[in-house]
mmCIF file of C-alpha atoms and ligand atoms in Angstrom:
data_model
loop_
_atom_site.group_PDB
_atom_site.id
_atom_site.type_symbol
_atom_site.label_atom_id
_atom_site.label_comp_id
_atom_site.label_asym_id
_atom_site.label_seq_id
_atom_site.Cartn_x
_atom_site.Cartn_y
_atom_site.Cartn_z
ATOM 1 C CA MET A 17 -2.447 -11.833 29.468
ATOM 2 C CA SER A 18 -4.890 -12.623 26.630
ATOM 3 C CA THR A 19 -4.476 -15.737 24.496
ATOM 4 C CA LEU A 20 -4.282 -16.231 20.741
ATOM 5 C CA THR A 21 -7.667 -16.944 19.191
ATOM 6 C CA LYS A 22 -6.269 -18.883 16.201
ATOM 7 C CA LYS A 23 -2.998 -20.781 15.774
ATOM 8 C CA ASN A 24 -1.391 -22.962 13.119
ATOM 9 C CA ALA A 25 0.157 -26.384 13.793
ATOM 10 C CA LEU A 26 3.328 -24.739 15.171
ATOM 11 C CA GLY A 27 1.320 -22.560 17.563
ATOM 12 C CA PHE A 28 1.713 -19.303 15.575
ATOM 13 C CA PHE A 29 -0.799 -16.636 14.616
ATOM 14 C CA GLU A 30 0.628 -15.295 11.343
ATOM 15 C CA ILE A 31 0.149 -11.980 9.564
ATOM 16 C CA ARG A 32 1.378 -10.886 6.123
ATOM 17 C CA LEU A 33 1.354 -7.225 5.094
ATOM 18 C CA GLU A 34 1.260 -6.699 1.309
ATOM 19 C CA SER A 35 2.435 -3.223 0.480
ATOM 20 C CA ILE A 36 4.401 -0.915 -1.781
ATOM 21 C CA GLY A 37 7.649 0.764 -0.715
ATOM 22 C CA GLY A 38 6.938 4.109 0.930
ATOM 23 C CA LEU A 39 3.601 3.288 2.588
ATOM 24 C CA GLY A 40 5.133 2.305 5.924
ATOM 25 C CA ALA A 41 4.337 -1.431 6.090
ATOM 26 C CA ASN A 42 7.817 -2.196 7.394
ATOM 27 C CA LEU A 43 7.389 0.192 10.346
ATOM 28 C CA ALA A 44 3.814 -1.048 10.921
ATOM 29 C CA GLY A 45 5.120 -4.644 11.170
ATOM 30 C CA LYS A 46 7.817 -3.580 13.638
ATOM 31 C CA MET A 47 5.350 -1.679 15.822
ATOM 32 C CA LEU A 48 2.868 -4.550 15.715
ATOM 33 C CA ALA A 49 5.471 -7.123 16.826
ATOM 34 C CA GLU A 50 6.908 -4.731 19.433
ATOM 35 C CA THR A 51 3.477 -4.195 20.966
ATOM 36 C CA GLY A 52 2.813 -7.937 21.182
ATOM 37 C CA ALA A 53 6.234 -8.769 22.623
ATOM 38 C CA LEU A 54 7.026 -5.834 24.926
ATOM 39 C CA GLU A 55 3.576 -4.760 26.051
ATOM 40 C CA LEU A 56 1.388 -7.873 25.927
ATOM 41 C CA GLY A 57 3.685 -10.770 26.847
ATOM 42 C CA PHE A 58 3.543 -12.765 23.589
ATOM 43 C CA ASN A 59 6.575 -13.968 21.718
ATOM 44 C CA ALA A 60 6.757 -12.163 18.389
ATOM 45 C CA ALA A 61 8.951 -12.003 15.289
ATOM 46 C CA ASN A 62 8.920 -9.617 12.350
ATOM 47 C CA PHE A 63 10.882 -9.066 9.151
ATOM 48 C CA SER A 64 10.287 -7.616 5.688
ATOM 49 C CA SER A 65 11.224 -8.598 2.196
ATOM 50 C CA TYR A 66 11.751 -5.972 -0.510
ATOM 51 C CA GLY A 67 13.977 -5.150 -3.446
ATOM 52 C CA SER A 68 16.677 -2.546 -3.924
ATOM 53 C CA GLU A 69 14.279 0.335 -4.580
ATOM 54 C CA LYS A 70 12.948 2.396 -1.722
ATOM 55 C CA LYS A 71 9.637 3.460 -3.272
ATOM 56 C CA GLY A 72 7.148 2.014 -5.709
ATOM 57 C CA SER A 73 8.051 -1.681 -5.612
ATOM 58 C CA PRO A 74 6.179 -4.472 -3.779
ATOM 59 C CA VAL A 75 7.064 -5.097 -0.133
ATOM 60 C CA LYS A 76 6.023 -8.000 2.083
ATOM 61 C CA THR A 77 6.189 -7.725 5.857
ATOM 62 C CA PHE A 78 5.703 -10.755 8.101
ATOM 63 C CA VAL A 79 4.642 -10.920 11.753
ATOM 64 C CA ARG A 80 4.377 -14.057 13.921
ATOM 65 C CA PHE A 81 2.849 -14.213 17.392
ATOM 66 C CA CYS A 82 2.825 -17.137 19.789
ATOM 67 C CA ASP A 83 2.347 -17.846 23.482
ATOM 68 C CA PRO A 84 5.460 -17.118 25.633
ATOM 69 C CA GLU A 85 6.228 -20.789 26.334
ATOM 70 C CA ILE A 86 6.837 -21.414 22.593
ATOM 71 C CA GLU A 87 10.119 -20.351 20.955
ATOM 72 C CA ILE A 88 10.003 -18.887 17.456
ATOM 73 C CA ARG A 89 12.477 -20.886 15.423
ATOM 74 C CA ASP A 90 10.667 -20.432 12.097
ATOM 75 C CA HIS A 91 11.993 -17.356 10.281
ATOM 76 C CA SER A 92 10.713 -18.186 6.808
ATOM 77 C CA PRO A 93 8.287 -15.978 4.842
ATOM 78 C CA ILE A 94 4.666 -16.525 5.866
ATOM 79 C CA GLU A 95 2.861 -18.489 3.168
ATOM 80 C CA GLU A 96 -0.429 -19.387 4.886
ATOM 81 C CA PRO A 97 -1.400 -16.391 7.041
ATOM 82 C CA HIS A 98 -4.438 -15.905 9.247
ATOM 83 C CA LEU A 99 -4.530 -12.209 8.353
ATOM 84 C CA ILE A 100 -3.435 -10.432 5.178
ATOM 85 C CA ALA A 101 -3.382 -6.635 5.086
ATOM 86 C CA VAL A 102 -3.318 -5.050 1.609
ATOM 87 C CA PHE A 103 -1.975 -1.486 1.833
ATOM 88 C CA HIS A 104 -2.580 -0.501 -1.822
ATOM 89 C CA GLU A 105 -4.958 -1.815 -4.457
ATOM 90 C CA ALA A 106 -2.407 -1.305 -7.251
ATOM 91 C CA LEU A 107 -0.842 -4.521 -5.925
ATOM 92 C CA TYR A 108 -3.625 -6.653 -7.435
ATOM 93 C CA LYS A 109 -2.064 -6.074 -10.861
ATOM 94 C CA ILE A 110 1.379 -7.369 -9.915
ATOM 95 C CA VAL A 111 1.027 -9.689 -6.905
ATOM 96 C CA ASN A 112 -1.391 -12.492 -5.968
ATOM 97 C CA VAL A 113 -2.016 -10.777 -2.634
ATOM 98 C CA ALA A 114 -4.471 -13.300 -1.171
ATOM 99 C CA SER A 115 -2.401 -16.387 -1.951
ATOM 100 C CA GLY A 116 -2.144 -18.876 0.903
ATOM 101 C CA LEU A 117 -5.029 -17.337 2.874
ATOM 102 C CA GLN A 118 -6.667 -19.721 5.356
ATOM 103 C CA PRO A 119 -10.322 -20.528 4.352
ATOM 104 C CA ASP A 120 -11.527 -18.672 7.470
ATOM 105 C CA GLY A 121 -8.801 -16.028 7.277
ATOM 106 C CA VAL A 122 -9.265 -12.265 7.150
ATOM 107 C CA VAL A 123 -8.143 -9.914 4.378
ATOM 108 C CA LEU A 124 -7.954 -6.263 5.309
ATOM 109 C CA VAL A 125 -7.906 -3.884 2.327
ATOM 110 C CA ASN A 126 -7.237 -0.156 2.143
ATOM 111 C CA THR A 127 -9.982 0.899 -0.284
ATOM 112 C CA THR A 128 -13.069 3.000 -0.943
ATOM 113 C CA ARG A 129 -14.726 0.212 -2.976
ATOM 114 C CA ASP A 130 -17.478 -2.141 -1.728
ATOM 115 C CA PHE A 131 -17.130 -5.709 -0.405
ATOM 116 C CA ASP A 132 -18.252 -7.661 -3.485
ATOM 117 C CA ASP A 133 -16.067 -5.578 -5.776
ATOM 118 C CA VAL A 134 -13.003 -6.160 -3.583
ATOM 119 C CA ARG A 135 -13.808 -9.874 -3.200
ATOM 120 C CA SER A 136 -13.906 -10.324 -6.971
ATOM 121 C CA SER A 137 -10.509 -8.560 -7.325
ATOM 122 C CA LEU A 138 -9.041 -10.742 -4.579
ATOM 123 C CA LYS A 139 -10.541 -13.896 -6.168
ATOM 124 C CA ILE A 140 -11.303 -15.410 -2.769
ATOM 125 C CA GLU A 141 -14.106 -17.891 -2.114
ATOM 126 C CA SER A 142 -14.635 -17.528 1.608
ATOM 127 C CA GLY A 143 -13.424 -15.821 4.752
ATOM 128 C CA THR A 144 -13.834 -12.321 6.104
ATOM 129 C CA ILE A 145 -13.104 -9.147 4.187
ATOM 130 C CA ALA A 146 -12.348 -6.033 6.221
ATOM 131 C CA LEU A 147 -12.399 -2.661 4.476
ATOM 132 C CA ILE A 148 -10.929 0.619 5.643
ATOM 133 C CA ASP A 149 -10.384 3.901 3.804
ATOM 134 C CA ALA A 150 -6.917 4.232 5.356
ATOM 135 C CA MET A 151 -5.800 6.620 2.605
ATOM 136 C CA GLY A 152 -8.751 8.956 3.303
ATOM 137 C CA ILE A 153 -8.049 8.939 7.047
ATOM 138 C CA ALA A 154 -4.345 9.611 6.485
ATOM 139 C CA VAL A 155 -5.066 12.520 4.120
ATOM 140 C CA GLU A 156 -7.500 14.076 6.613
ATOM 141 C CA GLU A 157 -5.221 13.615 9.629
ATOM 142 C CA ARG A 158 -2.003 14.431 7.697
ATOM 143 C CA THR A 159 -0.406 11.132 8.734
ATOM 144 C CA LYS A 160 0.499 7.919 6.912
ATOM 145 C CA ILE A 161 -1.804 5.065 6.067
ATOM 146 C CA ASN A 162 0.190 2.552 8.128
ATOM 147 C CA THR A 163 -1.218 3.864 11.434
ATOM 148 C CA ALA A 164 -4.807 3.604 10.162
ATOM 149 C CA MET A 165 -4.075 0.054 8.937
ATOM 150 C CA LEU A 166 -2.646 -0.768 12.387
ATOM 151 C CA GLY A 167 -5.876 0.458 13.991
ATOM 152 C CA ALA A 168 -7.910 -1.864 11.760
ATOM 153 C CA MET A 169 -5.540 -4.780 12.418
ATOM 154 C CA PHE A 170 -5.928 -4.352 16.181
ATOM 155 C CA ARG A 171 -9.704 -4.596 15.789
ATOM 156 C CA ILE A 172 -9.244 -7.847 13.831
ATOM 157 C CA CYS A 173 -6.643 -9.324 16.235
ATOM 158 C CA ASP A 174 -8.845 -9.194 19.321
ATOM 159 C CA PHE A 175 -6.066 -10.758 21.444
ATOM 160 C CA LEU A 176 -4.105 -7.481 21.057
ATOM 161 C CA ASP A 177 -4.997 -4.639 23.428
ATOM 162 C CA PRO A 178 -5.274 -1.301 21.535
ATOM 163 C CA GLU A 179 -4.116 0.608 24.622
ATOM 164 C CA ALA A 180 -0.730 -1.162 24.307
ATOM 165 C CA MET A 181 -0.428 0.104 20.724
ATOM 166 C CA ARG A 182 -1.195 3.652 21.858
ATOM 167 C CA THR A 183 1.740 3.346 24.293
ATOM 168 C CA VAL A 184 4.024 2.198 21.438
ATOM 169 C CA ILE A 185 2.849 5.066 19.175
ATOM 170 C CA ARG A 186 3.677 7.594 21.917
ATOM 171 C CA ARG A 187 7.101 5.975 22.490
ATOM 172 C CA THR A 188 7.896 5.850 18.739
ATOM 173 C CA PHE A 189 7.155 9.505 17.978
ATOM 174 C CA GLU A 190 7.458 11.551 21.185
ATOM 175 C CA LYS A 191 11.251 11.990 21.236
ATOM 176 C CA LYS A 192 11.935 13.017 17.638
ATOM 177 C CA TYR A 193 8.511 14.110 16.352
ATOM 178 C CA PRO A 194 6.299 15.054 19.330
ATOM 179 C CA GLN A 195 3.937 16.955 17.036
ATOM 180 C CA LEU A 196 3.052 13.619 15.354
ATOM 181 C CA VAL A 197 1.858 11.844 18.503
ATOM 182 C CA GLU A 198 -1.707 13.205 18.615
ATOM 183 C CA PRO A 199 -2.425 12.912 14.833
ATOM 184 C CA ASN A 200 -1.133 9.319 14.875
ATOM 185 C CA LEU A 201 -3.218 8.411 17.923
ATOM 186 C CA ARG A 202 -6.291 9.860 16.170
ATOM 187 C CA THR A 203 -5.407 7.948 12.979
ATOM 188 C CA PHE A 204 -5.013 4.704 14.924
ATOM 189 C CA ASP A 205 -8.359 5.184 16.718
ATOM 190 C CA ARG A 206 -10.146 5.996 13.456
ATOM 191 C CA GLY A 207 -8.695 2.863 11.826
ATOM 192 C CA TYR A 208 -9.886 0.842 14.825
ATOM 193 C CA ASN A 209 -13.406 2.323 14.807
ATOM 194 C CA GLU A 210 -14.060 2.764 11.080
ATOM 195 C CA VAL A 211 -13.055 -0.665 9.733
ATOM 196 C CA GLU A 212 -16.067 -2.628 8.351
ATOM 197 C CA PHE A 213 -16.464 -6.393 7.983
ATOM 198 C CA LYS A 214 -18.297 -8.863 5.784
ATOM 199 C CA THR A 215 -17.947 -12.634 6.156
ATOM 200 C CA TYR A 216 -18.405 -15.075 3.282
ATOM 201 C CA GLU A 217 -19.320 -18.562 4.515
ATOM 202 C CA VAL A 218 -16.665 -21.256 4.263
ATOM 203 C CA PRO A 219 -18.010 -24.007 1.922
ATOM 204 C CA GLU A 220 -17.599 -27.569 3.182
ATOM 205 C CA GLY A 221 -14.198 -29.031 2.304
ATOM 206 C CA SER A 222 -12.795 -25.613 1.422
ATOM 207 C CA GLN A 223 -9.004 -25.549 1.035
ATOM 208 C CA ILE A 224 -6.324 -22.945 1.686
ATOM 209 C CA LYS A 225 -5.865 -20.786 -1.411
ATOM 210 C CA PRO A 226 -2.590 -22.244 -2.764
ATOM 211 C CA PHE A 227 0.433 -20.056 -2.144
ATOM 212 C CA LYS A 228 2.412 -19.226 -5.278
ATOM 213 C CA ARG A 229 6.047 -18.374 -4.843
ATOM 214 C CA VAL A 230 7.129 -15.697 -7.340
ATOM 215 C CA GLN A 231 9.504 -17.290 -9.813
ATOM 216 C CA SER A 232 12.291 -15.355 -11.480
ATOM 217 C CA LEU A 233 11.929 -15.082 -15.265
ATOM 218 C CA LEU A 234 15.614 -15.778 -15.719
ATOM 219 C CA GLY A 235 17.344 -18.843 -14.318
ATOM 220 C CA TYR A 236 20.146 -21.169 -15.281
ATOM 221 C CA LYS A 237 17.977 -22.733 -18.006
ATOM 222 C CA THR A 238 16.728 -19.472 -19.552
ATOM 223 C CA GLN A 239 19.618 -17.050 -19.049
ATOM 224 C CA LEU A 240 21.647 -16.109 -22.139
ATOM 225 C CA PRO A 241 25.208 -17.547 -22.233
ATOM 226 C CA GLY A 242 27.534 -15.457 -20.099
ATOM 227 C CA GLY A 243 24.630 -13.890 -18.211
ATOM 228 C CA VAL A 244 24.227 -11.183 -20.876
ATOM 229 C CA ILE A 245 21.260 -8.820 -20.322
ATOM 230 C CA ALA A 246 19.919 -8.117 -23.801
ATOM 231 C CA ALA A 247 17.345 -5.422 -22.919
ATOM 232 C CA GLN A 248 18.668 -2.041 -21.812
ATOM 233 C CA GLY A 249 17.720 -1.027 -18.281
ATOM 234 C CA ASN A 250 14.807 1.405 -18.294
ATOM 235 C CA SER A 251 11.692 2.147 -16.323
ATOM 236 C CA ILE A 252 9.247 2.304 -19.224
ATOM 237 C CA LEU A 253 7.065 -0.484 -17.795
ATOM 238 C CA LYS A 254 7.255 0.720 -14.209
ATOM 239 C CA ASP A 255 3.969 1.801 -12.607
ATOM 240 C CA LEU A 256 4.685 4.380 -9.892
ATOM 241 C CA GLY A 257 0.988 4.744 -9.019
ATOM 242 C CA GLY A 258 1.541 2.732 -5.871
ATOM 243 C CA SER A 259 3.791 5.458 -4.456
ATOM 244 C CA ARG A 260 0.992 8.018 -4.367
ATOM 245 C CA ALA A 261 -0.230 8.748 -0.860
ATOM 246 C CA GLY A 262 -3.827 9.548 -1.806
ATOM 247 C CA LEU A 263 -3.391 12.751 -3.824
ATOM 248 C CA LEU A 264 -2.518 13.428 -7.469
ATOM 249 C CA PRO A 265 -2.411 16.500 -9.715
ATOM 250 C CA GLU A 266 -5.508 17.290 -11.806
ATOM 251 C CA PHE A 267 -4.922 19.139 -15.085
ATOM 252 C CA HIS A 268 -7.262 21.947 -16.237
ATOM 253 C CA ALA A 269 -6.281 22.520 -19.878
ATOM 254 C CA GLU A 270 -8.353 25.720 -20.239
ATOM 255 C CA LYS A 271 -6.180 27.510 -17.655
ATOM 256 C CA CYS A 272 -2.816 26.292 -18.955
ATOM 257 C CA ILE A 273 -0.423 28.853 -20.486
ATOM 258 C CA ASN A 274 2.099 26.176 -21.584
ATOM 259 C CA CYS A 275 4.911 27.703 -19.542
ATOM 260 C CA ALA A 276 6.414 24.263 -18.715
ATOM 261 C CA ALA A 277 7.086 25.202 -15.066
ATOM 262 C CA CYS A 278 5.458 21.890 -14.087
ATOM 263 C CA ASP A 279 7.703 19.896 -16.396
ATOM 264 C CA ASN A 280 10.795 21.584 -14.945
ATOM 265 C CA VAL A 281 10.052 20.387 -11.420
ATOM 266 C CA CYS A 282 8.562 16.955 -12.157
ATOM 267 C CA PRO A 283 11.078 14.257 -11.151
ATOM 268 C CA ASP A 284 9.524 11.617 -13.401
ATOM 269 C CA TYR A 285 8.817 13.257 -16.780
ATOM 270 C CA CYS A 286 5.069 12.766 -16.437
ATOM 271 C CA PHE A 287 3.965 15.657 -18.654
ATOM 272 C CA VAL A 288 2.942 14.866 -22.212
ATOM 273 C CA TRP A 289 3.374 17.543 -24.885
ATOM 274 C CA GLU A 290 2.431 17.835 -28.551
ATOM 275 C CA SER A 291 3.212 20.285 -31.340
ATOM 276 C CA ALA A 292 0.262 22.521 -32.210
ATOM 277 C CA GLU A 293 -0.352 25.955 -33.747
ATOM 278 C CA ASP A 294 -1.093 28.882 -31.429
ATOM 279 C CA LYS A 295 -3.627 31.649 -32.183
ATOM 280 C CA ARG A 296 -1.146 33.342 -34.529
ATOM 281 C CA GLY A 297 -0.476 30.144 -36.429
ATOM 282 C CA ARG A 298 2.958 29.612 -34.906
ATOM 283 C CA LEU A 299 3.991 26.075 -34.047
ATOM 284 C CA GLN A 300 4.537 25.539 -30.310
ATOM 285 C CA GLN A 301 4.549 22.816 -27.687
ATOM 286 C CA VAL A 302 1.173 22.423 -25.979
ATOM 287 C CA LEU A 303 0.634 20.449 -22.785
ATOM 288 C CA ARG A 304 -1.808 17.584 -23.391
ATOM 289 C CA GLY A 305 -1.926 16.128 -19.888
ATOM 290 C CA ILE A 306 -0.274 13.832 -17.363
ATOM 291 C CA ASP A 307 0.885 10.260 -17.749
ATOM 292 C CA TYR A 308 -0.245 8.994 -14.338
ATOM 293 C CA GLN A 309 1.622 5.708 -14.772
ATOM 294 C CA TYR A 310 4.818 7.577 -13.822
ATOM 295 C CA CYS A 311 3.312 10.050 -11.331
ATOM 296 C CA LYS A 312 4.180 9.434 -7.678
ATOM 297 C CA GLY A 313 1.968 12.228 -6.356
ATOM 298 C CA CYS A 314 4.685 14.528 -4.981
ATOM 299 C CA LEU A 315 2.586 17.549 -6.099
ATOM 300 C CA LYS A 316 5.688 19.645 -6.875
ATOM 301 C CA CYS A 317 3.991 20.540 -10.177
ATOM 302 C CA VAL A 318 0.918 21.929 -8.378
ATOM 303 C CA GLU A 319 3.153 24.236 -6.323
ATOM 304 C CA ALA A 320 5.027 25.372 -9.433
ATOM 305 C CA CYS A 321 2.031 26.103 -11.689
ATOM 306 C CA PRO A 322 1.479 29.880 -11.917
ATOM 307 C CA SER A 323 -2.046 29.740 -13.360
ATOM 308 C CA ASP A 324 -3.956 27.159 -11.258
ATOM 309 C CA ALA A 325 -3.998 24.803 -14.236
ATOM 310 C CA LEU A 326 -2.889 22.075 -11.816
ATOM 311 C CA THR A 327 -4.712 21.375 -8.558
ATOM 312 C CA SER A 328 -4.398 18.529 -6.078
ATOM 313 C CA LEU A 329 -7.136 15.924 -6.091
ATOM 314 C CA ARG A 330 -7.990 13.034 -3.736
ATOM 315 C CA GLU A 331 -7.438 9.959 -5.896
ATOM 316 C CA GLU A 332 -10.499 7.768 -6.459
ATOM 317 C CA PRO A 333 -10.130 4.170 -7.730
ATOM 318 C CA GLY A 334 -9.799 4.131 -11.522
ATOM 319 C CA TYR A 335 -9.273 7.908 -11.901
ATOM 320 C CA ALA A 336 -5.641 7.623 -13.015
ATOM 321 C CA GLU A 337 -6.370 4.892 -15.580
ATOM 322 C CA LEU A 338 -9.310 6.850 -17.010
ATOM 323 C CA ASN A 339 -7.546 10.220 -17.249
ATOM 324 C CA ARG A 340 -4.053 9.093 -18.137
ATOM 325 C CA VAL A 341 -2.510 10.708 -21.236
ATOM 326 C CA THR A 342 -0.085 8.167 -22.641
ATOM 327 C CA GLN A 343 3.481 9.067 -23.502
ATOM 328 C CA VAL A 344 4.703 8.149 -26.958
ATOM 329 C CA PHE A 345 8.240 6.747 -26.813
ATOM 330 C CA CYS A 346 10.248 6.614 -30.003
HETATM 331 S S1 LIG B 407 2.823 15.035 -8.736
HETATM 332 FE FE1 LIG B 407 3.439 16.314 -10.461
HETATM 333 S S2 LIG B 407 5.612 16.653 -10.177
HETATM 334 FE FE2 LIG B 407 5.067 14.929 -8.848
HETATM 335 S S3 LIG B 407 5.448 13.112 -10.101
HETATM 336 FE FE3 LIG B 407 3.290 13.634 -10.402
HETATM 337 S S4 LIG B 407 3.259 14.936 -12.212
HETATM 338 FE FE4 LIG B 407 5.392 14.854 -11.511
HETATM 339 S S1 LIG B 408 2.938 24.972 -14.959
HETATM 340 FE FE1 LIG B 408 0.728 25.137 -15.174
HETATM 341 S S2 LIG B 408 0.464 26.654 -16.786
HETATM 342 FE FE2 LIG B 408 2.577 26.020 -16.900
HETATM 343 S S3 LIG B 408 2.547 24.339 -18.425
HETATM 344 FE FE3 LIG B 408 2.318 23.396 -16.427
HETATM 345 S S4 LIG B 408 0.104 23.204 -16.173
HETATM 346 FE FE4 LIG B 408 0.431 24.676 -17.807
#
């Protein structure tokens, strides 16, 4: 059996997965812990923390490994991990993903951007950044990004044998979805082989990046008397961009015949219309574009469009922000 290369004072190697509901971090955490415990002889624990929504909201998954002679009696969220894996870059806007990272820790990011760019978004001083285009691999292999992220994590955690993970992938999929075994094995291997690293030296006296626990805006001091909620529930501020699995619809206005077939199938009212005169001077509704803030990339609109005015596009960083047509709410 191999031994842990790094441990904290309690003897644990700790991993935190920062993700968005729907990207498979919960399953990745389970498979990671299962591989360590059942195949490699470590003790392991895993759990996730997420809200009531299934998709689009932040998810944290925690994994602890230790040598078999140590019992895991700590089941609290991991605040000072050795490895952080960021499944989606949209998280930077809402969560301090790198908080609590050890000075010599590793942050793995699913991205197509370069090291310095990612480092400045993460606001980290030192440590190793690992980059993988997990979304690109998943789109090409028709799988999910979690398996590519697992491949990269196994390369980082050199005490974990990748062959053990291949066994767990086969066991997880072969009964119910045998057709997914080979694509997932390929995805895992590509994650393992394609991850790239850059290390930033640890300055002398460098400290752990302080962990910030997310505080609720409302508490017993700030809540209105009687617990009244003054703002109506709505999703106007929600950003569903994190639910997209690498593809989004691209709008070609010159081909659009304003038939509204796309709007009829869109589950999130993403299409933005305006009143304009047609060639005969009659007032009609004309499609202006897509509000990508609410688009979760289901591509139902692309299937419904009769005139190829919508096509699917591999999402590049910043594309949605640059090409978003904003809804006007009255
Ligand atoms: S992909 Fe199309 S149908 Fe799906 S949410 Fe986005 S705009 Fe709506
Ligand atoms: S379905 Fe296609 S043609 Fe019809 S309004 Fe939507 S984008 Fe335009």
